Tab-separated table of C-alpha atoms in Angstrom:
chain	number	residue	atom	x	y	z
A	1	MET	CA	-16.224	1.335	12.271
A	2	ASN	CA	-13.427	-0.899	12.955
A	3	PRO	CA	-11.056	-0.056	15.380
A	4	GLU	CA	-7.578	0.944	14.078
A	5	PRO	CA	-8.653	3.020	10.946
A	6	ASN	CA	-9.655	6.313	12.306
A	7	GLN	CA	-8.200	9.158	10.704
A	8	PRO	CA	-11.018	10.764	8.674
A	9	ARG	CA	-10.493	12.339	5.325
A	10	THR	CA	-12.484	11.335	1.374
A	11	ALA	CA	-14.574	12.125	-0.868
A	12	ASN	CA	-17.637	10.824	-2.693
A	13	ARG	CA	-19.107	8.547	-0.132
A	14	GLN	CA	-22.070	6.972	-0.664
A	15	GLU	CA	-24.310	4.691	2.233
A	16	SER	CA	-26.436	2.199	1.292
A	17	GLY	CA	-29.667	2.265	3.393
A	18	ASP	CA	-30.587	-9.457	10.287
A	19	LEU	CA	-29.919	-11.560	9.798
A	20	PRO	CA	-27.526	-13.739	8.451
A	21	ALA	CA	-25.839	-16.237	4.859
A	22	ILE	CA	-22.189	-19.646	2.621
A	23	GLU	CA	-23.164	-21.349	-0.536
A	24	GLU	CA	-23.182	-25.196	1.089
A	25	ARG	CA	-19.800	-25.424	2.727
A	26	GLU	CA	-18.090	-25.727	5.976
A	27	LEU	CA	-15.879	-22.585	5.956
A	28	PRO	CA	-17.251	-19.537	7.399
A	29	PRO	CA	-17.644	-17.013	4.972
A	30	GLY	CA	-13.972	-14.916	4.781
A	31	ARG	CA	-11.867	-17.999	4.955
A	32	HIS	CA	-14.062	-19.830	1.944
A	33	GLN	CA	-13.309	-16.676	0.059
A	34	PHE	CA	-9.586	-17.147	0.536
A	35	HIS	CA	-9.597	-20.067	-0.451
A	36	LYS	CA	-12.060	-19.796	-3.628
A	37	GLU	CA	-9.897	-17.173	-5.033
A	38	ARG	CA	-7.247	-19.225	-5.525
A	39	LEU	CA	-8.870	-22.338	-6.718
A	40	MET	CA	-10.577	-19.800	-9.348
A	41	ASN	CA	-7.555	-17.939	-10.362
A	42	ARG	CA	-5.878	-21.773	-10.856
A	43	ILE	CA	-8.870	-22.687	-12.835
A	44	HIS	CA	-8.564	-19.595	-14.870
A	45	GLU	CA	-5.034	-20.049	-15.793
A	46	ASP	CA	-5.379	-23.480	-16.443
A	47	ARG	CA	-8.229	-22.572	-18.836
A	48	ILE	CA	-6.432	-19.912	-20.531
A	49	ALA	CA	-3.524	-22.666	-21.076
A	50	THR	CA	-5.804	-25.345	-22.557
A	51	ALA	CA	-6.947	-23.262	-24.891
A	52	ALA	CA	-3.811	-21.877	-25.954
A	53	ARG	CA	-5.456	-18.120	-26.570
A	54	PRO	CA	-5.111	-14.652	-24.720
A	55	ALA	CA	-6.214	-14.456	-21.311
A	56	ARG	CA	-9.658	-14.624	-20.896
A	57	ASN	CA	-10.593	-12.797	-17.362
A	58	PRO	CA	-14.011	-15.349	-16.094
A	59	PHE	CA	-16.377	-13.706	-13.979
A	60	LEU	CA	-15.814	-15.424	-10.753
A	61	ARG	CA	-17.207	-15.501	-7.246
A	62	LYS	CA	-16.605	-12.979	-4.912
A	63	ALA	CA	-12.524	-12.996	-4.981
A	64	ILE	CA	-9.534	-11.108	-3.344
A	65	LEU	CA	-6.304	-11.056	-4.982
A	66	LEU	CA	-3.621	-12.342	-1.974
A	67	PRO	CA	0.120	-11.816	-2.757
A	68	ALA	CA	1.170	-15.853	-2.371
A	69	ALA	CA	3.165	-15.062	1.195
A	70	THR	CA	-0.236	-14.169	2.414
A	71	ALA	CA	-2.456	-16.651	0.495
A	72	LEU	CA	-4.116	-19.440	2.449
A	73	ALA	CA	-3.220	-22.881	1.274
A	74	GLY	CA	-6.502	-25.510	0.388
A	75	ALA	CA	-8.808	-26.865	-2.319
A	76	LEU	CA	-12.056	-26.090	-2.360
A	77	ALA	CA	-15.294	-27.391	-3.413
A	78	VAL	CA	-19.248	-27.659	-1.851
A	79	GLY	CA	-19.002	-29.626	0.959
A	80	ALA	CA	-14.768	-30.050	1.143
A	81	LEU	CA	-12.856	-29.508	4.286
A	82	VAL	CA	-9.631	-27.296	3.723
A	83	VAL	CA	-6.735	-27.963	5.633
A	84	LEU	CA	-5.006	-24.549	6.460
A	85	PRO	CA	-1.199	-24.004	7.269
A	86	GLY	CA	-0.206	-25.520	11.049
A	87	GLY	CA	-2.734	-28.903	10.709
A	88	ALA	CA	-5.857	-26.122	11.823
A	89	ASN	CA	-8.981	-27.120	9.632
A	90	GLY	CA	-10.759	-24.121	8.181
A	91	THR	CA	-13.293	-23.331	10.848
A	92	ASP	CA	-13.343	-20.222	12.641
A	93	ASP	CA	-12.786	-20.289	16.332
A	94	ARG	CA	-14.959	-17.053	16.918
A	95	ALA	CA	-17.794	-18.746	15.714
A	96	THR	CA	-19.718	-19.215	18.778
A	97	GLY	CA	-23.452	-18.469	19.376
A	98	PRO	CA	-27.135	-19.591	18.332
A	99	VAL	CA	-28.021	-20.505	14.440
A	100	LEU	CA	-28.621	-17.717	12.290
A	101	THR	CA	-32.368	-17.941	11.178
A	102	THR	CA	-34.610	-15.784	9.440
A	103	THR	CA	-38.531	-16.111	8.154
A	104	ILE	CA	-38.203	-17.202	4.605
A	105	GLY	CA	-40.304	-14.985	2.470
A	106	THR	CA	-42.958	-15.086	-0.306
A	107	VAL	CA	-41.933	-15.677	-3.981
A	108	ASN	CA	-43.469	-13.621	-6.872
A	109	GLU	CA	-42.393	-15.698	-10.087
A	110	HIS	CA	-43.125	-12.738	-12.139
A	111	GLY	CA	-42.087	-9.711	-10.069
A	112	ALA	CA	-38.385	-9.867	-11.299
A	113	PRO	CA	-38.666	-7.995	-14.613
A	114	GLY	CA	-40.824	-5.091	-13.280
A	115	LEU	CA	-39.168	-4.432	-9.959
A	116	LEU	CA	-35.418	-4.882	-11.626
A	117	ASP	CA	-36.738	-2.460	-14.267
A	118	ARG	CA	-37.774	-0.102	-11.509
A	119	ILE	CA	-34.358	-0.829	-9.510
A	120	SER	CA	-32.107	-0.196	-12.983
A	121	LEU	CA	-34.000	3.290	-13.465
A	122	ALA	CA	-32.977	4.438	-9.913
A	123	ALA	CA	-29.155	3.357	-10.610
A	124	ALA	CA	-28.889	5.061	-13.331
A	125	GLU	CA	-29.648	8.155	-11.810
A	126	VAL	CA	-27.128	7.712	-9.185
A	127	ASP	CA	-24.445	10.510	-8.981
A	128	ALA	CA	-20.908	8.531	-10.445
A	129	PRO	CA	-18.154	8.000	-8.324
A	130	LYS	CA	-15.424	9.952	-8.658
A	131	GLY	CA	-11.765	9.986	-7.232
A	132	ARG	CA	-8.609	12.002	-7.429
A	133	ALA	CA	-5.258	10.136	-8.732
A	134	GLY	CA	-3.526	8.269	-6.172
A	135	GLN	CA	-6.650	7.690	-4.016
A	136	TYR	CA	-8.371	4.173	-3.185
A	137	ILE	CA	-11.520	2.707	-2.862
A	138	TYR	CA	-12.887	1.974	0.226
A	139	ILE	CA	-15.660	-0.917	0.654
A	140	GLU	CA	-17.325	-1.240	4.198
A	141	THR	CA	-19.768	-4.036	4.620
A	142	ARG	CA	-21.118	-6.147	7.616
A	143	ALA	CA	-21.328	-9.703	7.363
A	144	ALA	CA	-21.817	-12.734	9.229
A	145	GLY	CA	-22.917	-16.561	8.517
A	146	THR	CA	-23.708	-19.924	9.236
A	147	HIS	CA	-21.405	-22.988	8.928
A	148	VAL	CA	-20.968	-26.361	9.892
A	149	LYS	CA	-18.364	-26.645	12.200
A	150	THR	CA	-16.504	-29.864	13.181
A	151	VAL	CA	-14.516	-31.049	16.292
A	152	GLY	CA	-13.612	-34.585	16.498
A	153	ASP	CA	-16.400	-36.476	15.344
A	154	LYS	CA	-19.059	-34.332	16.282
A	155	SER	CA	-20.235	-31.896	13.801
A	156	THR	CA	-22.707	-29.048	14.613
A	157	LEU	CA	-24.181	-25.585	12.978
A	158	VAL	CA	-22.669	-22.369	14.627
A	159	SER	CA	-22.772	-18.447	13.455
A	160	GLN	CA	-19.671	-16.382	12.391
A	161	PRO	CA	-20.594	-13.542	14.399
A	162	LEU	CA	-21.393	-10.322	12.749
A	163	HIS	CA	-18.136	-7.887	12.267
A	164	THR	CA	-17.299	-5.134	9.974
A	165	ARG	CA	-15.074	-6.151	6.711
A	166	GLN	CA	-13.314	-3.070	5.286
A	167	THR	CA	-11.368	-3.306	2.202
A	168	TRP	CA	-8.991	-0.701	-0.007
A	169	ARG	CA	-7.726	-0.983	-3.314
A	170	SER	CA	-6.396	1.013	-5.894
A	171	PRO	CA	-8.328	1.536	-8.985
A	172	ASP	CA	-6.119	-0.292	-10.997
A	173	GLY	CA	-6.217	-3.167	-8.552
A	174	LEU	CA	-2.649	-3.561	-7.857
A	175	LYS	CA	-2.670	-2.507	-4.607
A	176	GLY	CA	-4.902	-2.982	-1.841
A	177	TRP	CA	-5.864	-3.739	2.099
A	178	LEU	CA	-7.872	-5.716	4.244
A	179	ILE	CA	-9.376	-5.207	7.398
A	180	GLU	CA	-11.463	-8.423	8.799
A	181	PRO	CA	-11.788	-9.887	12.262
A	182	GLY	CA	-12.072	-13.762	12.214
A	183	ASN	CA	-9.358	-13.371	8.644
A	184	THR	CA	-6.845	-10.589	9.471
A	185	GLY	CA	-4.998	-9.313	12.458
A	186	PRO	CA	-6.274	-5.819	14.044
A	187	GLU	CA	-4.129	-4.352	11.621
A	188	GLY	CA	-5.238	-6.009	8.367
A	189	ILE	CA	-3.079	-7.856	5.777
A	190	THR	CA	-1.994	-6.023	2.307
A	191	LEU	CA	-3.438	-7.202	-0.680
A	192	GLU	CA	-0.430	-6.492	-2.871
A	193	GLY	CA	1.709	-8.825	-4.384
A	194	ARG	CA	2.178	-11.635	-6.900
A	195	ASP	CA	0.868	-14.281	-7.585
A	196	GLU	CA	1.491	-17.981	-6.703
A	197	GLN	CA	3.477	-18.267	-10.111
A	198	GLY	CA	5.488	-14.994	-9.594
A	199	ASN	CA	3.373	-12.787	-11.766
A	200	ILE	CA	1.492	-9.511	-11.322
A	201	PRO	CA	-2.306	-10.686	-10.888
A	202	LYS	CA	-4.674	-9.490	-14.156
A	203	PRO	CA	-7.605	-8.178	-13.286
A	204	HIS	CA	-10.505	-10.399	-14.758
A	205	LEU	CA	-14.529	-10.758	-14.146
A	206	GLY	CA	-13.731	-12.514	-10.824
A	207	ALA	CA	-11.519	-10.103	-9.363
A	208	PRO	CA	-12.261	-7.149	-11.252
A	209	SER	CA	-10.528	-3.591	-10.550
A	210	HIS	CA	-12.164	-0.162	-10.642
A	211	ASP	CA	-10.629	0.467	-13.931
A	212	TYR	CA	-11.342	-2.796	-15.410
A	213	LEU	CA	-15.160	-2.354	-14.724
A	214	ALA	CA	-15.373	0.709	-16.585
A	215	ALA	CA	-14.374	-1.193	-19.239
A	216	LEU	CA	-17.540	-3.706	-19.503
A	217	PRO	CA	-20.399	-3.242	-21.860
A	218	THR	CA	-23.150	-1.656	-20.536
A	219	ASP	CA	-25.751	-2.775	-23.295
A	220	PRO	CA	-27.465	-5.597	-20.635
A	221	ASP	CA	-27.247	-8.254	-23.597
A	222	ALA	CA	-23.637	-7.532	-24.461
A	223	LEU	CA	-23.159	-8.146	-20.409
A	224	LEU	CA	-24.876	-11.069	-20.180
A	225	ARG	CA	-23.506	-12.764	-23.010
A	226	LYS	CA	-19.889	-11.719	-21.785
A	227	ILE	CA	-20.889	-13.332	-18.002
A	228	TYR	CA	-22.235	-16.717	-19.660
A	229	LYS	CA	-19.008	-16.650	-22.008
A	230	GLU	CA	-16.978	-16.296	-19.023
A	231	THR	CA	-18.081	-18.288	-16.308
A	232	GLU	CA	-19.079	-21.673	-18.637
A	233	GLY	CA	-18.500	-24.213	-16.535
A	234	GLN	CA	-18.929	-22.839	-13.188
A	235	GLY	CA	-21.112	-22.930	-10.075
A	236	SER	CA	-24.234	-25.142	-9.977
A	237	GLY	CA	-25.310	-23.873	-13.427
A	238	LYS	CA	-25.391	-21.353	-15.756
A	239	ASP	CA	-28.031	-19.389	-14.792
A	240	GLN	CA	-26.943	-19.433	-11.105
A	241	GLN	CA	-23.412	-18.395	-11.483
A	242	ALA	CA	-24.405	-15.757	-13.978
A	243	PHE	CA	-26.729	-14.524	-10.851
A	244	THR	CA	-23.935	-15.030	-8.307
A	245	THR	CA	-21.221	-13.448	-10.282
A	246	ILE	CA	-23.513	-9.879	-10.509
A	247	GLY	CA	-24.238	-10.295	-7.034
A	248	ASP	CA	-20.550	-10.377	-6.112
A	249	LEU	CA	-20.317	-7.250	-8.303
A	250	LEU	CA	-22.964	-5.420	-6.632
A	251	VAL	CA	-21.468	-6.325	-3.085
A	252	GLU	CA	-17.734	-6.483	-3.478
A	253	SER	CA	-16.831	-3.476	-5.929
A	254	TRP	CA	-18.209	-0.154	-6.883
A	255	PRO	CA	-19.528	-0.607	-10.061
A	256	SER	CA	-20.711	3.166	-12.126
A	257	PRO	CA	-24.283	4.006	-12.348
A	258	GLU	CA	-24.618	2.785	-16.081
A	259	LEU	CA	-22.713	-0.256	-15.412
A	260	THR	CA	-25.019	-0.958	-12.272
A	261	ALA	CA	-28.012	-0.404	-14.046
A	262	ALA	CA	-27.080	-2.726	-17.169
A	263	LEU	CA	-26.066	-5.336	-14.552
A	264	TYR	CA	-29.969	-5.272	-13.221
A	265	ARG	CA	-31.156	-5.310	-16.819
A	266	ALA	CA	-28.982	-8.294	-17.321
A	267	ALA	CA	-30.206	-10.196	-14.313
A	268	ALA	CA	-34.180	-10.111	-15.450
A	269	LYS	CA	-33.238	-11.646	-18.634
A	270	ILE	CA	-31.828	-14.568	-16.714
A	271	PRO	CA	-34.560	-17.451	-15.930
A	272	GLY	CA	-36.208	-18.323	-12.516
A	273	VAL	CA	-35.142	-15.184	-11.088
A	274	VAL	CA	-38.103	-14.007	-8.866
A	275	THR	CA	-38.750	-11.285	-6.207
A	276	VAL	CA	-39.243	-12.101	-2.494
A	277	ASP	CA	-41.744	-9.925	-0.631
A	278	SER	CA	-39.891	-8.939	2.389
A	279	ALA	CA	-35.737	-9.763	3.437
A	280	THR	CA	-33.617	-7.778	6.308
A	281	ASP	CA	-29.901	-7.471	5.680
A	282	ALA	CA	-26.934	-7.995	7.716
A	283	ALA	CA	-27.504	-4.232	9.291
A	284	GLY	CA	-31.388	-5.064	10.161
A	285	ARG	CA	-32.463	-2.966	7.154
A	286	LYS	CA	-35.675	-4.545	5.821
A	287	GLY	CA	-36.397	-4.521	1.829
A	288	VAL	CA	-37.615	-6.263	-0.766
A	289	ALA	CA	-35.594	-8.767	-2.497
A	290	VAL	CA	-34.508	-10.387	-6.208
A	291	ALA	CA	-33.581	-13.864	-5.899
A	292	ARG	CA	-32.857	-16.756	-7.401
A	293	LEU	CA	-33.026	-20.317	-6.042
A	294	SER	CA	-29.815	-22.887	-6.843
A	295	GLU	CA	-30.704	-25.644	-8.518
A	296	VAL	CA	-28.305	-27.578	-6.267
A	297	GLY	CA	-28.292	-27.635	-2.263
A	298	GLY	CA	-31.625	-25.593	-2.172
A	299	GLN	CA	-30.317	-22.521	-1.450
A	300	ARG	CA	-31.646	-18.840	-2.604
A	301	THR	CA	-29.537	-16.056	-2.750
A	302	GLU	CA	-31.493	-12.851	-2.043
A	303	TRP	CA	-30.675	-9.164	-3.395
A	304	ILE	CA	-31.690	-6.847	-0.730
A	305	PHE	CA	-33.164	-3.102	-1.886
A	306	ASP	CA	-34.656	-0.624	-0.084
A	307	SER	CA	-38.372	-0.817	-0.763
A	308	LYS	CA	-39.023	2.851	-1.614
A	309	THR	CA	-35.476	3.887	-3.261
A	310	TYR	CA	-34.498	0.997	-4.479
A	311	ALA	CA	-31.208	1.465	-3.366
A	312	PHE	CA	-29.261	-1.678	-2.756
A	313	LEU	CA	-28.629	-2.522	0.832
A	314	GLY	CA	-27.026	-6.066	0.544
A	315	GLU	CA	-27.012	-9.729	-0.127
A	316	ARG	CA	-27.969	-13.230	1.841
A	317	THR	CA	-28.334	-16.556	1.341
A	318	VAL	CA	-30.838	-19.102	2.554
A	319	GLN	CA	-31.524	-22.310	2.877
A	320	VAL	CA	-34.987	-22.527	1.991
A	321	LYS	CA	-35.771	-26.114	0.069
A	322	GLY	CA	-34.606	-29.651	2.143
A	323	ASP	CA	-31.724	-29.600	4.373
A	324	GLY	CA	-27.993	-28.815	3.478
A	325	GLY	CA	-24.460	-29.159	4.843
A	326	GLU	CA	-22.950	-32.188	6.590
A	327	GLY	CA	-25.477	-34.486	7.745
A	328	GLY	CA	-28.171	-32.059	6.833
A	329	LEU	CA	-27.440	-29.626	9.627
A	330	ILE	CA	-28.910	-26.633	7.786
A	331	LYS	CA	-32.371	-26.689	7.751
A	332	PRO	CA	-34.849	-24.371	5.945
A	333	GLY	CA	-34.744	-20.585	7.348
A	334	THR	CA	-31.190	-21.078	7.956
A	335	VAL	CA	-29.039	-17.590	6.976
A	336	VAL	CA	-25.558	-19.071	5.479
A	337	HIS	CA	-24.376	-15.859	4.899
A	338	THR	CA	-25.106	-11.984	4.585
A	339	ALA	CA	-23.807	-8.951	3.995
A	340	ALA	CA	-24.486	-5.464	4.145
A	341	VAL	CA	-22.915	-2.653	2.103
A	342	MET	CA	-22.440	0.393	4.481
A	343	ALA	CA	-20.116	2.549	2.890
A	344	ARG	CA	-18.231	3.274	-0.479
A	345	ALA	CA	-16.235	5.717	-1.089
A	346	PHE	CA	-12.647	7.156	-2.578
A	347	VAL	CA	-10.058	7.854	0.055
A	348	ASP	CA	-6.436	9.119	0.157
A	349	ASP	CA	-4.627	5.728	1.682
A	350	VAL	CA	-5.515	2.534	3.096
A	351	LYS	CA	-6.423	2.413	6.654
A	352	VAL	CA	-8.121	6.027	5.927
A	353	THR	CA	-11.961	5.750	6.095
A	354	PRO	CA	-14.436	8.617	5.265
């Protein structure tokens, strides 16, 4: 458990039963996330204005709605270098140590439908999370990653240390708190506030609130159509973006058992989804994986499950084909980003842990 939050009081805690994952990028996972959310929300707003119709809610990449006062400035693209306030570049000065690597698992191109069917049946049997009015959704993950670090004219591959990430969000998504070493101070930062245009952020598929998720369709075909429609033009291809979108929900939110099962059944319908015989999450837990190889960059995103209970453990991205990153420094077997879900629970306030 991270230092600081240490007042126990919660209900309905769920724990999810090594190595390390960042899509091809130069920023460590946490800072990349901050910038990408800002860019994705801008795209979301621009599309709304261009279409001159009611706001759509695109299902975007892992997004944290940061108040304008705390949002980090910058534009983000694959392989781009983001400039932060004060003139510092986006590398994490905590990122030292060996490159995170793993053995590349063996793929079964025909195993995904059967495995996802079993996983969805197990997910549907889980007790639905229930909270009281005024409580927050607490999600704790362990994460690490590998990225290209550039100092002067020299670029090297370094790892971001394994660390604990803690988020608290109100069910409506309007209030929240984040504590993550390397991205916030020990006390963390608020996730409450207005966006850069001075508006109260509305939940959408890239930054969904708990209440928002409750309104999503649980029919797999309808859900997948929604994902395809609202992620059109994003990522490295519609199928990879749909797979990424579902994975983000599994790690960064707490969908109901019905929605979780629907997400797995929807994923089974995405072309190119495979199984991997062995994968290890950021907490060192071994399991089997459902995965998809990106058509661009040669990185494979893997959802890791307990091989007996089929409980979702976490997600990682591994370079499996060709060399990636600036100068081709990211070699096959490099874990670019990894995140393990350690706990999800309803708690009474921010900084309160189960």
